[in-house]
Amino acid sequence: MPSTITFEQWEERKEEILRLYIVQGLALKPVMRAMRTHDFDPSESQYRTRLKKWQRRKPRNRHQAAPSTTTSTRTTASSPLRLAATEIPGSSAQTNVPLNE
């Protein structure tokens, strides 16, 4: 069971935790291992709670598009798929193909 970590213990380590997690971009588990001592061994949920209290998040990967700029190719009920009839050469049959918009 995780022990209670005092405000002072967190504040003493805040700069180092943020340097490892945000500046160096380490995942939380390696940060936890690096920070673990005999009197400081918070759980992962304690770390996440403290990061929220500090209002700290890792920056987004610069290669990821922001959600508002991504476009979906999925068809929903509100955006029906538009098809065009295309003749198949040498046949009297037709096939439907998506229109490029």
N, CA, C and O atoms as a printed pandas DataFrame, in Angstrom:
     atom_number atom_name residue_name chain_id  residue_number  x_coord  y_coord  z_coord
0              1         N          MET        A               1    0.850   -1.183    0.000
1              2        CA          MET        A               1    0.000    0.000    0.000
2              3         C          MET        A               1    0.893    1.243    0.000
3              4         O          MET        A               1    1.825    1.327    0.799
4              5         N          PRO        A               2    0.620    2.213   -0.887
5              6        CA          PRO        A               2    1.460    3.409   -0.956
6              7         C          PRO        A               2    1.357    4.227    0.324
7              8         O          PRO        A               2    0.302    4.343    0.947
8              9         N          SER        A               3    2.493    4.781    0.678
9             10        CA          SER        A               3    2.501    5.623    1.869
10            11         C          SER        A               3    2.048    7.030    1.515
11            12         O          SER        A               3    2.004    7.408    0.344
12            13         N          THR        A               4    1.715    7.791    2.532
13            14        CA          THR        A               4    1.324    9.182    2.320
14            15         C          THR        A               4    2.572   10.003    2.047
15            16         O          THR        A               4    3.543    9.949    2.801
16            17         N          ILE        A               5    2.536   10.752    0.975
17            18        CA          ILE        A               5    3.654   11.618    0.605
18            19         C          ILE        A               5    3.240   13.039    0.964
19            20         O          ILE        A               5    2.177   13.504    0.552
20            21         N          THR        A               6    4.063   13.714    1.716
21            22        CA          THR        A               6    3.710   15.062    2.157
22            23         C          THR        A               6    3.899   16.077    1.042
23            24         O          THR        A               6    4.623   15.839    0.075
24            25         N          PHE        A               7    3.240   17.202    1.197
25            26        CA          PHE        A               7    3.381   18.313    0.269
26            27         C          PHE        A               7    4.857   18.701    0.132
27            28         O          PHE        A               7    5.345   18.940   -0.972
28            29         N          GLU        A               8    5.554   18.760    1.258
29            30        CA          GLU        A               8    6.961   19.163    1.258
30            31         C          GLU        A               8    7.827   18.180    0.479
31            32         O          GLU        A               8    8.750   18.588   -0.226
32            33         N          GLN        A               9    7.533   16.876    0.605
33            34        CA          GLN        A               9    8.295   15.875   -0.145
34            35         C          GLN        A               9    8.105   16.055   -1.650
35            36         O          GLN        A               9    9.061   15.959   -2.419
36            37         N          TRP        A              10    6.870   16.315   -2.061
37            38        CA          TRP        A              10    6.607   16.556   -3.476
38            39         C          TRP        A              10    7.331   17.814   -3.950
39            40         O          TRP        A              10    7.975   17.804   -4.998
40            41         N          GLU        A              11    7.227   18.873   -3.194
41            42        CA          GLU        A              11    7.835   20.142   -3.605
42            43         C          GLU        A              11    9.355   20.055   -3.691
43            44         O          GLU        A              11    9.964   20.681   -4.559
44            45         N          GLU        A              12    9.975   19.279   -2.793
45            46        CA          GLU        A              12   11.426   19.088   -2.834
46            47         C          GLU        A              12   11.854   18.415   -4.136
47            48         O          GLU        A              12   12.965   18.647   -4.613
48            49         N          ARG        A              13   10.996   17.595   -4.707
49            50        CA          ARG        A              13   11.340   16.805   -5.892
50            51         C          ARG        A              13   10.674   17.303   -7.166
51            52         O          ARG        A              13   10.924   16.768   -8.246
52            53         N          LYS        A              14    9.843   18.307   -7.052
53            54        CA          LYS        A              14    9.048   18.791   -8.183
54            55         C          LYS        A              14    9.910   19.118   -9.406
55            56         O          LYS        A              14    9.619   18.656  -10.509
56            57         N          GLU        A              15   10.946   19.896   -9.217
57            58        CA          GLU        A              15   11.779   20.324  -10.347
58            59         C          GLU        A              15   12.388   19.123  -11.074
59            60         O          GLU        A              15   12.399   19.077  -12.304
60            61         N          GLU        A              16   12.890   18.160  -10.314
61            62        CA          GLU        A              16   13.508   16.972  -10.918
62            63         C          GLU        A              16   12.465   16.104  -11.622
63            64         O          GLU        A              16   12.720   15.607  -12.719
64            65         N          ILE        A              17   11.313   15.918  -11.018
65            66        CA          ILE        A              17   10.241   15.129  -11.644
66            67         C          ILE        A              17    9.838   15.770  -12.974
67            68         O          ILE        A              17    9.731   15.080  -13.988
68            69         N          LEU        A              18    9.619   17.069  -12.970
69            70        CA          LEU        A              18    9.210   17.760  -14.199
70            71         C          LEU        A              18   10.311   17.749  -15.249
71            72         O          LEU        A              18   10.031   17.658  -16.444
72            73         N          ARG        A              19   11.552   17.841  -14.813
73            74        CA          ARG        A              19   12.671   17.793  -15.770
74            75         C          ARG        A              19   12.702   16.432  -16.469
75            76         O          ARG        A              19   12.846   16.359  -17.689
76            77         N          LEU        A              20   12.568   15.373  -15.701
77            78        CA          LEU        A              20   12.597   14.034  -16.285
78            79         C          LEU        A              20   11.379   13.762  -17.158
79            80         O          LEU        A              20   11.501   13.243  -18.268
80            81         N          TYR        A              21   10.209   14.114  -16.650
81            82        CA          TYR        A              21    8.956   13.760  -17.325
82            83         C          TYR        A              21    8.652   14.663  -18.515
83            84         O          TYR        A              21    8.267   14.179  -19.579
84            85         N          ILE        A              22    8.819   15.959  -18.344
85            86        CA          ILE        A              22    8.422   16.885  -19.407
86            87         C          ILE        A              22    9.598   17.269  -20.305
87            88         O          ILE        A              22    9.502   17.163  -21.528
88            89         N          VAL        A              23   10.688   17.708  -19.719
89            90        CA          VAL        A              23   11.818   18.179  -20.526
90            91         C          VAL        A              23   12.508   17.023  -21.243
91            92         O          VAL        A              23   12.747   17.091  -22.449
92            93         N          GLN        A              24   12.829   15.959  -20.501
93            94        CA          GLN        A              24   13.499   14.819  -21.132
94            95         C          GLN        A              24   12.527   13.874  -21.828
95            96         O          GLN        A              24   12.943   13.040  -22.632
96            97         N          GLY        A              25   11.242   13.997  -21.528
97            98        CA          GLY        A              25   10.223   13.200  -22.204
98            99         C          GLY        A              25   10.162   11.745  -21.788
99           100         O          GLY        A              25    9.670   10.904  -22.540
100          101         N          LEU        A              26   10.665   11.431  -20.575
101          102        CA          LEU        A              26   10.583   10.050  -20.114
102          103         C          LEU        A              26    9.142    9.666  -19.812
103          104         O          LEU        A              26    8.324   10.512  -19.451
104          105         N          ALA        A              27    8.845    8.396  -19.964
105          106        CA          ALA        A              27    7.536    7.879  -19.551
106          107         C          ALA        A              27    7.472    7.923  -18.027
107          108         O          ALA        A              27    8.499    8.051  -17.361
108          109         N          LEU        A              28    6.286    7.820  -17.489
109          110        CA          LEU        A              28    6.111    7.962  -16.048
110          111         C          LEU        A              28    6.825    6.860  -15.255
111          112         O          LEU        A              28    7.425    7.147  -14.219
112          113         N          LYS        A              29    6.770    5.621  -15.716
113          114        CA          LYS        A              29    7.407    4.516  -14.976
114          115         C          LYS        A              29    8.911    4.738  -14.792
115          116         O          LYS        A              29    9.402    4.556  -13.677
116          117         N          PRO        A              30    9.672    5.123  -15.831
117          118        CA          PRO        A              30   11.094    5.403  -15.611
118          119         C          PRO        A              30   11.331    6.588  -14.663
119          120         O          PRO        A              30   12.301    6.590  -13.906
120          121         N          VAL        A              31   10.461    7.577  -14.702
121          122        CA          VAL        A              31   10.571    8.704  -13.764
122          123         C          VAL        A              31   10.379    8.184  -12.345
123          124         O          VAL        A              31   11.121    8.560  -11.437
124          125         N          MET        A              32    9.395    7.328  -12.154
125          126        CA          MET        A              32    9.123    6.768  -10.835
126          127         C          MET        A              32   10.334    5.986  -10.314
127          128         O          MET        A              32   10.708    6.104   -9.147
128          129         N          ARG        A              33   10.939    5.184  -11.199
129          130        CA          ARG        A              33   12.111    4.411  -10.780
130          131         C          ARG        A              33   13.267    5.337  -10.408
131          132         O          ARG        A              33   13.956    5.104   -9.415
132          133         N          ALA        A              34   13.479    6.382  -11.199
133          134        CA          ALA        A              34   14.583    7.308  -10.932
134          135         C          ALA        A              34   14.384    8.068   -9.627
135          136         O          ALA        A              34   15.357    8.396   -8.948
136          137         N          MET        A              35   13.142    8.349   -9.273
137          138        CA          MET        A              35   12.858    9.168   -8.091
138          139         C          MET        A              35   12.691    8.342   -6.814
139          140         O          MET        A              35   12.671    8.905   -5.720
140          141         N          ARG        A              36   12.574    7.037   -6.935
141          142        CA          ARG        A              36   12.294    6.177   -5.780
142          143         C          ARG        A              36   13.445    6.202   -4.774
143          144         O          ARG        A              36   14.611    6.043   -5.135
144          145         N          THR        A              37   13.094    6.402   -3.520
145          146        CA          THR        A              37   14.037    6.294   -2.398
146          147         C          THR        A              37   13.333    5.554   -1.271
147          148         O          THR        A              37   12.160    5.202   -1.395
148          149         N          HIS        A              38   14.037    5.319   -0.180
149          150        CA          HIS        A              38   13.419    4.592    0.936
150          151         C          HIS        A              38   12.265    5.376    1.571
151          152         O          HIS        A              38   11.369    4.778    2.166
152          153         N          ASP        A              39   12.279    6.698    1.453
153          154        CA          ASP        A              39   11.189    7.490    2.063
154          155         C          ASP        A              39   10.298    8.181    1.025
155          156         O          ASP        A              39    9.429    8.974    1.386
156          157         N          PHE        A              40   10.511    7.882   -0.265
157          158        CA          PHE        A              40    9.688    8.490   -1.312
158          159         C          PHE        A              40    9.435    7.436   -2.386
159          160         O          PHE        A              40   10.286    7.187   -3.239
160          161         N          ASP        A              41    8.259    6.823   -2.333
161          162        CA          ASP        A              41    7.897    5.781   -3.294
162          163         C          ASP        A              41    6.405    5.848   -3.598
163          164         O          ASP        A              41    5.663    4.917   -3.283
164          165         N          PRO        A              42    5.958    6.961   -4.217
165          166        CA          PRO        A              42    4.532    7.090   -4.528
166          167         C          PRO        A              42    4.097    6.145   -5.648
167          168         O          PRO        A              42    4.911    5.706   -6.461
168          169         N          SER        A              43    2.827    5.847   -5.672
169          170        CA          SER        A              43    2.255    5.003   -6.725
170          171         C          SER        A              43    2.103    5.820   -8.010
171          172         O          SER        A              43    2.247    7.042   -8.013
172          173         N          GLU        A              44    1.809    5.113   -9.091
173          174        CA          GLU        A              44    1.590    5.785  -10.371
174          175         C          GLU        A              44    0.404    6.746  -10.278
175          176         O          GLU        A              44    0.461    7.851  -10.818
176          177         N          SER        A              45   -0.660    6.337   -9.604
177          178        CA          SER        A              45   -1.825    7.227   -9.486
178          179         C          SER        A              45   -1.493    8.460   -8.647
179          180         O          SER        A              45   -2.031    9.539   -8.897
180          181         N          GLN        A              46   -0.608    8.312   -7.651
181          182        CA          GLN        A              46   -0.188    9.479   -6.879
182          183         C          GLN        A              46    0.600   10.453   -7.751
183          184         O          GLN        A              46    0.427   11.666   -7.640
184          185         N          TYR        A              47    1.464    9.926   -8.618
185          186        CA          TYR        A              47    2.193   10.786   -9.555
186          187         C          TYR        A              47    1.228   11.512  -10.486
187          188         O          TYR        A              47    1.331   12.723  -10.681
188          189         N          ARG        A              48    0.290   10.763  -11.056
189          190        CA          ARG        A              48   -0.658   11.386  -11.998
190          191         C          ARG        A              48   -1.487   12.476  -11.315
191          192         O          ARG        A              48   -1.731   13.537  -11.890
192          193         N          THR        A              49   -1.912   12.201  -10.088
193          194        CA          THR        A              49   -2.676   13.198   -9.331
194          195         C          THR        A              49   -1.830   14.443   -9.085
195          196         O          THR        A              49   -2.316   15.566   -9.222
196          197         N          ARG        A              50   -0.579   14.243   -8.726
197          198        CA          ARG        A              50    0.296   15.391   -8.446
198          199         C          ARG        A              50    0.578   16.192   -9.716
199          200         O          ARG        A              50    0.600   17.422   -9.672
200          201         N          LEU        A              51    0.789   15.526  -10.828
201          202        CA          LEU        A              51    1.013   16.236  -12.100
202          203         C          LEU        A              51   -0.211   17.073  -12.470
203          204         O          LEU        A              51   -0.074   18.179  -12.994
204          205         N          LYS        A              52   -1.395   16.550  -12.200
205          206        CA          LYS        A              52   -2.617   17.322  -12.448
206          207         C          LYS        A              52   -2.673   18.537  -11.531
207          208         O          LYS        A              52   -3.035   19.629  -11.969
208          209         N          LYS        A              53   -2.318   18.356  -10.265
209          210        CA          LYS        A              53   -2.308   19.491   -9.334
210          211         C          LYS        A              53   -1.319   20.555   -9.772
211          212         O          LYS        A              53   -1.569   21.750   -9.613
212          213         N          TRP        A              54   -0.190   20.119  -10.327
213          214        CA          TRP        A              54    0.812   21.060  -10.835
214          215         C          TRP        A              54    0.417   21.597  -12.213
215          216         O          TRP        A              54    1.085   22.475  -12.759
216          217         N          GLN        A              55   -0.658   21.070  -12.761
217          218        CA          GLN        A              55   -1.147   21.446  -14.091
218          219         C          GLN        A              55   -0.054   21.281  -15.144
219          220         O          GLN        A              55    0.206   22.181  -15.943
220          221         N          ARG        A              56    0.577   20.113  -15.125
221          222        CA          ARG        A              56    1.655   19.817  -16.059
222          223         C          ARG        A              56    1.266   18.644  -16.935
223          224         O          ARG        A              56    0.785   17.617  -16.455
224          225         N          ARG        A              57    1.483   18.814  -18.217
225          226        CA          ARG        A              57    1.266   17.759  -19.198
226          227         C          ARG        A              57    2.433   17.753  -20.155
227          228         O          ARG        A              57    3.087   18.774  -20.369
228          229         N          LYS        A              58    2.683   16.604  -20.724
229          230        CA          LYS        A              58    3.704   16.528  -21.759
230          231         C          LYS        A              58    3.179   17.259  -22.985
231          232         O          LYS        A              58    1.984   17.201  -23.276
232          233         N          PRO        A              59    4.058   17.946  -23.708
233          234        CA          PRO        A              59    3.594   18.562  -24.953
234          235         C          PRO        A              59    3.229   17.487  -25.963
235          236         O          PRO        A              59    3.778   16.385  -25.938
236          237         N          ARG        A              60    2.308   17.811  -26.844
237          238        CA          ARG        A              60    1.917   16.867  -27.894
238          239         C          ARG        A              60    3.105   16.604  -28.798
239          240         O          ARG        A              60    3.977   17.453  -28.980
240          241         N          ASN        A              61    3.115   15.429  -29.347
241          242        CA          ASN        A              61    4.117   15.090  -30.342
242          243         C          ASN        A              61    3.917   16.042  -31.520
243          244         O          ASN        A              61    2.804   16.166  -32.031
244          245         N          ARG        A              62    4.957   16.697  -31.942
245          246        CA          ARG        A              62    4.797   17.706  -33.000
246          247         C          ARG        A              62    4.395   17.095  -34.330
247          248         O          ARG        A              62    3.988   17.813  -35.244
248          249         N          HIS        A              63    4.506   15.769  -34.451
249          250        CA          HIS        A              63    4.100   15.106  -35.687
250          251         C          HIS        A              63    2.628   14.718  -35.686
251          252         O          HIS        A              63    2.085   14.322  -36.717
252          253         N          GLN        A              64    1.982   14.831  -34.526
253          254        CA          GLN        A              64    0.556   14.520  -34.441
254          255         C          GLN        A              64   -0.240   15.754  -34.846
255          256         O          GLN        A              64    0.093   16.872  -34.454
256          257         N          ALA        A              65   -1.261   15.552  -35.608
257          258        CA          ALA        A              65   -2.145   16.656  -35.954
258          259         C          ALA        A              65   -3.089   16.915  -34.801
259          260         O          ALA        A              65   -3.516   15.986  -34.115
260          261         N          ALA        A              66   -3.408   18.153  -34.593
261          262        CA          ALA        A              66   -4.379   18.496  -33.563
262          263         C          ALA        A              66   -5.727   17.929  -33.971
263          264         O          ALA        A              66   -6.024   17.871  -35.165
264          265         N          PRO        A              67   -6.554   17.506  -33.019
265          266        CA          PRO        A              67   -7.833   16.899  -33.377
266          267         C          PRO        A              67   -8.700   17.778  -34.258
267          268         O          PRO        A              67   -9.445   17.261  -35.091
268          269         N          SER        A              68   -8.626   19.081  -34.101
269          270        CA          SER        A              68   -9.483   19.963  -34.888
270          271         C          SER        A              68   -9.041   20.062  -36.344
271          272         O          SER        A              68   -9.808   20.532  -37.184
272          273         N          THR        A              69   -7.807   19.624  -36.663
273          274        CA          THR        A              69   -7.331   19.742  -38.035
274          275         C          THR        A              69   -7.360   18.431  -38.783
275          276         O          THR        A              69   -7.041   18.396  -39.972
276          277         N          THR        A              70   -7.732   17.352  -38.121
277          278        CA          THR        A              70   -7.775   16.068  -38.808
278          279         C          THR        A              70   -9.110   15.921  -39.522
279          280         O          THR        A              70  -10.134   16.440  -39.078
280          281         N          THR        A              71   -9.075   15.214  -40.615
281          282        CA          THR        A              71  -10.313   14.948  -41.341
282          283         C          THR        A              71  -10.552   13.449  -41.330
283          284         O          THR        A              71   -9.617   12.651  -41.397
284          285         N          SER        A              72  -11.779   13.098  -41.248
285          286        CA          SER        A              72  -12.141   11.694  -41.193
286          287         C          SER        A              72  -12.592   11.232  -42.568
287          288         O          SER        A              72  -13.276   11.956  -43.292
288          289         N          THR        A              73  -12.197   10.011  -42.916
289          290        CA          THR        A              73  -12.651    9.431  -44.173
290          291         C          THR        A              73  -13.815    8.487  -43.925
291          292         O          THR        A              73  -14.326    7.865  -44.857
292          293         N          ARG        A              74  -14.236    8.380  -42.668
293          294        CA          ARG        A              74  -15.348    7.506  -42.330
294          295         C          ARG        A              74  -16.667    8.177  -42.710
295          296         O          ARG        A              74  -16.793    9.400  -42.668
296          297         N          THR        A              75  -17.620    7.370  -43.072
297          298        CA          THR        A              75  -18.935    7.868  -43.423
298          299         C          THR        A              75  -19.854    7.710  -42.227
299          300         O          THR        A              75  -19.901    6.651  -41.602
300          301         N          THR        A              76  -20.573    8.754  -41.920
301          302        CA          THR        A              76  -21.534    8.691  -40.824
302          303         C          THR        A              76  -22.920    8.935  -41.383
303          304         O          THR        A              76  -23.081    9.264  -42.558
304          305         N          ALA        A              77  -23.902    8.774  -40.546
305          306        CA          ALA        A              77  -25.286    8.987  -40.981
306          307         C          ALA        A              77  -25.487   10.424  -41.435
307          308         O          ALA        A              77  -26.311   10.683  -42.312
308          309         N          SER        A              78  -24.747   11.360  -40.855
309          310        CA          SER        A              78  -24.919   12.758  -41.237
310          311         C          SER        A              78  -24.118   13.123  -42.479
311          312         O          SER        A              78  -24.318   14.201  -43.039
312          313         N          SER        A              79  -23.211   12.248  -42.926
313          314        CA          SER        A              79  -22.454   12.524  -44.148
314          315         C          SER        A              79  -22.464   11.277  -45.026
315          316         O          SER        A              79  -21.513   10.496  -45.008
316          317         N          PRO        A              80  -23.535   11.089  -45.793
317          318        CA          PRO        A              80  -23.663    9.872  -46.597
318          319         C          PRO        A              80  -22.578    9.785  -47.671
319          320         O          PRO        A              80  -22.131   10.804  -48.196
320          321         N          LEU        A              81  -22.168    8.576  -47.985
321          322        CA          LEU        A              81  -21.180    8.335  -49.021
322          323         C          LEU        A              81  -21.823    8.601  -50.372
323          324         O          LEU        A              81  -22.886    8.061  -50.680
324          325         N          ARG        A              82  -21.184    9.423  -51.166
325          326        CA          ARG        A              82  -21.694    9.717  -52.508
326          327         C          ARG        A              82  -21.008    8.806  -53.499
327          328         O          ARG        A              82  -19.782    8.708  -53.528
328          329         N          LEU        A              83  -21.814    8.139  -54.312
329          330        CA          LEU        A              83  -21.282    7.197  -55.293
330          331         C          LEU        A              83  -21.629    7.659  -56.696
331          332         O          LEU        A              83  -22.632    8.336  -56.921
332          333         N          ALA        A              84  -20.778    7.277  -57.627
333          334        CA          ALA        A              84  -21.038    7.561  -59.039
334          335         C          ALA        A              84  -21.091    6.229  -59.775
335          336         O          ALA        A              84  -20.306    5.326  -59.486
336          337         N          ALA        A              85  -22.012    6.103  -60.725
337          338        CA          ALA        A              85  -22.114    4.875  -61.510
338          339         C          ALA        A              85  -21.016    4.894  -62.560
339          340         O          ALA        A              85  -20.842    5.887  -63.267
340          341         N          THR        A              86  -20.279    3.797  -62.662
341          342        CA          THR        A              86  -19.202    3.679  -63.633
342          343         C          THR        A              86  -19.446    2.435  -64.464
343          344         O          THR        A              86  -19.737    1.370  -63.919
344          345         N          GLU        A              87  -19.332    2.557  -65.770
345          346        CA          GLU        A              87  -19.511    1.413  -66.651
346          347         C          GLU        A              87  -18.284    0.542  -66.618
347          348         O          GLU        A              87  -17.156    1.032  -66.570
348          349         N          ILE        A              88  -18.514   -0.769  -66.647
349          350        CA          ILE        A              88  -17.415   -1.715  -66.732
350          351         C          ILE        A              88  -17.258   -2.038  -68.213
351          352         O          ILE        A              88  -18.204   -2.511  -68.845
352          353         N          PRO        A              89  -16.062   -1.787  -68.782
353          354        CA          PRO        A              89  -15.857   -2.042  -70.226
354          355         C          PRO        A              89  -16.170   -3.497  -70.590
355          356         O          PRO        A              89  -15.807   -4.421  -69.862
356          357         N          GLY        A              90  -16.846   -3.685  -71.723
357          358        CA          GLY        A              90  -17.171   -5.022  -72.201
358          359         C          GLY        A              90  -18.311   -5.677  -71.454
359          360         O          GLY        A              90  -18.528   -6.882  -71.574
360          361         N          SER        A              91  -19.046   -4.884  -70.677
361          362        CA          SER        A              91  -20.136   -5.454  -69.908
362          363         C          SER        A              91  -21.282   -4.461  -69.881
363          364         O          SER        A              91  -21.081   -3.258  -70.050
364          365         N          SER        A              92  -22.473   -4.965  -69.670
365          366        CA          SER        A              92  -23.611   -4.071  -69.530
366          367         C          SER        A              92  -23.841   -3.715  -68.063
367          368         O          SER        A              92  -24.772   -2.978  -67.739
368          369         N          ALA        A              93  -22.980   -4.246  -67.164
369          370        CA          ALA        A              93  -23.118   -3.991  -65.728
370          371         C          ALA        A              93  -22.455   -2.670  -65.353
371          372         O          ALA        A              93  -21.583   -2.165  -66.060
372          373         N          GLN        A              94  -22.885   -2.137  -64.245
373          374        CA          GLN        A              94  -22.284   -0.923  -63.701
374          375         C          GLN        A              94  -21.829   -1.205  -62.274
375          376         O          GLN        A              94  -22.355   -2.095  -61.605
376          377         N          THR        A              95  -20.862   -0.449  -61.827
377          378        CA          THR        A              95  -20.417   -0.552  -60.445
378          379         C          THR        A              95  -20.429    0.848  -59.840
379          380         O          THR        A              95  -20.296    1.838  -60.559
380          381         N          ASN        A              96  -20.583    0.929  -58.564
381          382        CA          ASN        A              96  -20.550    2.213  -57.887
382          383         C          ASN        A              96  -19.159    2.428  -57.292
383          384         O          ASN        A              96  -18.613    1.550  -56.624
384          385         N          VAL        A              97  -18.602    3.601  -57.545
385          386        CA          VAL        A              97  -17.298    3.946  -56.989
386          387         C          VAL        A              97  -17.438    5.273  -56.242
387          388         O          VAL        A              97  -18.218    6.129  -56.658
388          389         N          PRO        A              98  -16.699    5.456  -55.154
389          390        CA          PRO        A              98  -16.769    6.720  -54.431
390          391         C          PRO        A              98  -16.251    7.878  -55.270
391          392         O          PRO        A              98  -15.278    7.745  -56.014
392          393         N          LEU        A              99  -16.921    9.014  -55.134
393          394        CA          LEU        A              99  -16.470   10.220  -55.803
394          395         C          LEU        A              99  -15.346   10.843  -55.006
395          396         O          LEU        A              99  -15.383   10.833  -53.776
396          397         N          ASN        A             100  -14.349   11.383  -55.680
397          398        CA          ASN        A             100  -13.308   12.141  -55.004
398          399         C          ASN        A             100  -13.759   13.572  -54.915
399          400         O          ASN        A             100  -14.069   14.199  -55.928
400          401         N          GLU        A             101  -13.800   14.097  -53.695
401          402        CA          GLU        A             101  -14.246   15.478  -53.540
402          403         C          GLU        A             101  -13.097   16.328  -53.103
403          404         O          GLU        A             101  -13.257   17.533  -52.913
